[in-house]
mmCIF file of C-alpha atoms in Angstrom:
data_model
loop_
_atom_site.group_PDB
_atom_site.id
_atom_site.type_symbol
_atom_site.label_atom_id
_atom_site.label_comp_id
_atom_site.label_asym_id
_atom_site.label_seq_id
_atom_site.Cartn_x
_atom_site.Cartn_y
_atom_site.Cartn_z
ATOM 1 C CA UNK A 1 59.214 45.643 -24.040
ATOM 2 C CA UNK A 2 57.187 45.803 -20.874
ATOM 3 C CA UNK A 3 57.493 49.021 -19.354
ATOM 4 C CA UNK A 4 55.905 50.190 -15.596
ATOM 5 C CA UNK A 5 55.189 53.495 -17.051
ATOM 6 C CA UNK A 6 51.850 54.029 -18.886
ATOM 7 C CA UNK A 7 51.792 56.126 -21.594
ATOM 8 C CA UNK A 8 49.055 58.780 -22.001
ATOM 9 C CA UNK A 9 48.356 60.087 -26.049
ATOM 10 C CA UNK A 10 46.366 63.107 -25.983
ATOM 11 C CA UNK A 11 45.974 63.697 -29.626
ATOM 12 C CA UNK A 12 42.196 65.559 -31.071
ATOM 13 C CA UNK A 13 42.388 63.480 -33.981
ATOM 14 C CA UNK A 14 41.178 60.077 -33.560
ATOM 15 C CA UNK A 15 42.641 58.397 -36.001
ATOM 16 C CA UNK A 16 46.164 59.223 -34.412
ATOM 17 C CA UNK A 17 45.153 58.037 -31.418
ATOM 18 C CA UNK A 18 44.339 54.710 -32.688
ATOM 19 C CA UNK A 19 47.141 54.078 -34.777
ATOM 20 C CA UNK A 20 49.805 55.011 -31.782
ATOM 21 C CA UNK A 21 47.498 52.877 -29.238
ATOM 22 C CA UNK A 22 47.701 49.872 -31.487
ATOM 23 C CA UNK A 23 51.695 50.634 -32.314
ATOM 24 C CA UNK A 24 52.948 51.283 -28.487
ATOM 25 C CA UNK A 25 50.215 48.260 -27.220
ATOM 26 C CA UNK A 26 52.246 45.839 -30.405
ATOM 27 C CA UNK A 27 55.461 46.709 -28.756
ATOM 28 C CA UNK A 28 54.283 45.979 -25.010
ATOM 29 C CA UNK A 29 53.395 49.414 -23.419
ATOM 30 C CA UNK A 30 50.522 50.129 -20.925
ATOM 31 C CA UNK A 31 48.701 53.017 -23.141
ATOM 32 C CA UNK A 32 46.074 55.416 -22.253
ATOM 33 C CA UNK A 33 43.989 57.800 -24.809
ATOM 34 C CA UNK A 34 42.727 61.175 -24.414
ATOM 35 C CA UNK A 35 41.077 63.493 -27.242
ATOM 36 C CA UNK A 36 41.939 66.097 -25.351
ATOM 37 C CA UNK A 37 43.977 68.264 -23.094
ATOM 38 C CA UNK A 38 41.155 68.432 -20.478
ATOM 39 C CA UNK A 39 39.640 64.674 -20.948
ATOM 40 C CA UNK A 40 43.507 63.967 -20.020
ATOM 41 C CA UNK A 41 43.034 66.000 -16.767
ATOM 42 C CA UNK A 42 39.937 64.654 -16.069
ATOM 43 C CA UNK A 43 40.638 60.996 -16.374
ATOM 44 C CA UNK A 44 41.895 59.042 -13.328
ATOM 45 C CA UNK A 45 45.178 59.812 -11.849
ATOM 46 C CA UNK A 46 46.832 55.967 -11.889
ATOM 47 C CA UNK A 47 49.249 55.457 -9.318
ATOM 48 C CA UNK A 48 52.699 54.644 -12.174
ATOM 49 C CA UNK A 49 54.667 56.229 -13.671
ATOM 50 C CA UNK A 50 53.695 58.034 -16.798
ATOM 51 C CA UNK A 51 55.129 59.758 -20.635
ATOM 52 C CA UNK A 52 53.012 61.958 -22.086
ATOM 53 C CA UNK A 53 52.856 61.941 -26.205
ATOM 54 C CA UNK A 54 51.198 65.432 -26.741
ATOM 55 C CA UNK A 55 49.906 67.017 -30.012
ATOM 56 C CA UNK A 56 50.702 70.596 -30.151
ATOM 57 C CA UNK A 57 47.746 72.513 -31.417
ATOM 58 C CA UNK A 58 44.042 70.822 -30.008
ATOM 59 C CA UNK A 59 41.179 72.946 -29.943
ATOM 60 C CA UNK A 60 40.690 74.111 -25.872
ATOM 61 C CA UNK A 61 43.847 73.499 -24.317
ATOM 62 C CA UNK A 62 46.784 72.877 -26.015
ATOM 63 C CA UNK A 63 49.181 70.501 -25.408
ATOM 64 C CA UNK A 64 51.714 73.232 -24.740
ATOM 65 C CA UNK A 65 49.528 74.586 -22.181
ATOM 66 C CA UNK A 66 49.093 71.088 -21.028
ATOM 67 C CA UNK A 67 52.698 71.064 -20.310
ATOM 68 C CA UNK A 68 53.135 74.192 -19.230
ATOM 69 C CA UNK A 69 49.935 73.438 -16.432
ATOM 70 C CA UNK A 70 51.781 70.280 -15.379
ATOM 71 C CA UNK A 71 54.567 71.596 -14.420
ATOM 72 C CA UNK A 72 53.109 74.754 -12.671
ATOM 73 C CA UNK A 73 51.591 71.537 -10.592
ATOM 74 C CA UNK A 74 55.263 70.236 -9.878
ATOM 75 C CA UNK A 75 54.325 67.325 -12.281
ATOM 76 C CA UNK A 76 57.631 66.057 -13.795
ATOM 77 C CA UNK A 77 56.145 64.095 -16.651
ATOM 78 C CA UNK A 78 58.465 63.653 -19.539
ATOM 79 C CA UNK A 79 56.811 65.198 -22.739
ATOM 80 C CA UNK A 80 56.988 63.751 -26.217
ATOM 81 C CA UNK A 81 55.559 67.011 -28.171
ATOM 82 C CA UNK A 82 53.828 65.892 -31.937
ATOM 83 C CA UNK A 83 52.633 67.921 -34.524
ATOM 84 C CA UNK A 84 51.854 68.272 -38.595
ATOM 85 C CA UNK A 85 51.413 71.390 -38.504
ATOM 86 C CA UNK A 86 53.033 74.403 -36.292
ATOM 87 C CA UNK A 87 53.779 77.625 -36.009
ATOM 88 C CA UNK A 88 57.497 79.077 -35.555
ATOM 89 C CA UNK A 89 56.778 80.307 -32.268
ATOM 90 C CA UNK A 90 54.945 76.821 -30.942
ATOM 91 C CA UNK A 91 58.077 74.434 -32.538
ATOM 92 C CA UNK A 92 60.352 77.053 -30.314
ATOM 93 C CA UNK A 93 58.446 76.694 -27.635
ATOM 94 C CA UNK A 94 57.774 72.881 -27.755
ATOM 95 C CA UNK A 95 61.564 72.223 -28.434
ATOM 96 C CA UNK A 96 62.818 74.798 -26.001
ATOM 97 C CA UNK A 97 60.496 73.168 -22.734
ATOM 98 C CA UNK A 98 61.800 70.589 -21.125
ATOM 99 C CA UNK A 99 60.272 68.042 -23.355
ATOM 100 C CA UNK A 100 62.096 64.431 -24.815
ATOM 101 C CA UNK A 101 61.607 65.004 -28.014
ATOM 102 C CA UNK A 102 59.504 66.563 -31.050
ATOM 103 C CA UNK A 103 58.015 64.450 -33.564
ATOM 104 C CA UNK A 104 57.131 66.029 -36.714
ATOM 105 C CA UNK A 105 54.008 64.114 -38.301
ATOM 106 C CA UNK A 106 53.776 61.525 -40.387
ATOM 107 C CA UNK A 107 56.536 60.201 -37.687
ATOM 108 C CA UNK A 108 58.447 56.696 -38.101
ATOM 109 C CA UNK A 109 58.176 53.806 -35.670
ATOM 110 C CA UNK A 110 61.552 53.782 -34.749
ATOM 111 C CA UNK A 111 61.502 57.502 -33.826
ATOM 112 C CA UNK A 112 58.458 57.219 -31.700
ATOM 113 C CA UNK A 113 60.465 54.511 -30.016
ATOM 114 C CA UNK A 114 63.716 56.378 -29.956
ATOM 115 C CA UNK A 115 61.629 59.200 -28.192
ATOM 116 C CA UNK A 116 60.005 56.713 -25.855
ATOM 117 C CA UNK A 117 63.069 55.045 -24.790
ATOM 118 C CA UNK A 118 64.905 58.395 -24.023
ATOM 119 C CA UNK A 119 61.511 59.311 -21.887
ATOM 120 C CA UNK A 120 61.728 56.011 -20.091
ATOM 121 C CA UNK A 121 65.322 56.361 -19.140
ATOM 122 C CA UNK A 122 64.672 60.043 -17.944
ATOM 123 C CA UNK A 123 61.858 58.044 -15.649
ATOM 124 C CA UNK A 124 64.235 55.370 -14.444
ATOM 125 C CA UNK A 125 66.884 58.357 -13.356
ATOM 126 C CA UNK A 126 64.504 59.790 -11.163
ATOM 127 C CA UNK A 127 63.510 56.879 -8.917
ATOM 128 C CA UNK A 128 67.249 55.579 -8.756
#
């Protein structure tokens, strides 16, 4: 699937990064990684479309800030939240934003692409 959207994973743990770099670039997406909320921020602004895949808890910023800071900016990116480990009040918040989806870690394929697609369609309603 060739999408015109680039997805951006801001995940702290490398290893995460990797593996959903390799599995969204195997299934034909434009992907971007960022170790952290403010690397994301600081990277280039590209000119497409974009999903966000977001860990909750990173050390600095985290990716609920992220959101929250996005937004404040008038940025509607659509916001796949990911975690392993929360707490009540984060999974609330997270679920209760106006995110796609959250993905609990270890995560399946399928529901990283279920996620995806819903985030994608969300993208394609607001430029038609």
């Amino acid at each position: 699937m060739l999408s015109p959207a680039i997805i951006e994973v801001v995940d702290d743990n490398a290893d995460i990064r990797r593996m959903l770099a390799l599995v969204l670039k195997s299934h034909g997406f434009n992907v971007r990684t960022h170790e952290s909320a403010e690397a994301f921020l600081n990277a280039e602004n590209p000119q497409m479309q974009r999903l966000l895949i977001l860990d909750v808890r990173m050390p600095g910023m985290t990716g609920l800030e992220l959101h929250t800071r996005l937004q404040n900016q008038g940025h509607q990116v659509p916001v796949i939240f990911m975690s392993g480990e929360c707490q009540p009040h984060e999974t609330t918040a997270a679920q209760s934003s106006a995110s796609v989806d959250f993905l609990w870690k270890p995560f399946s394929t399928q529901q990283l692409l279920q996620a995806i697609e819903r985030g994608l369609q969300l993208l394609s309603s607001e430029t038609t």
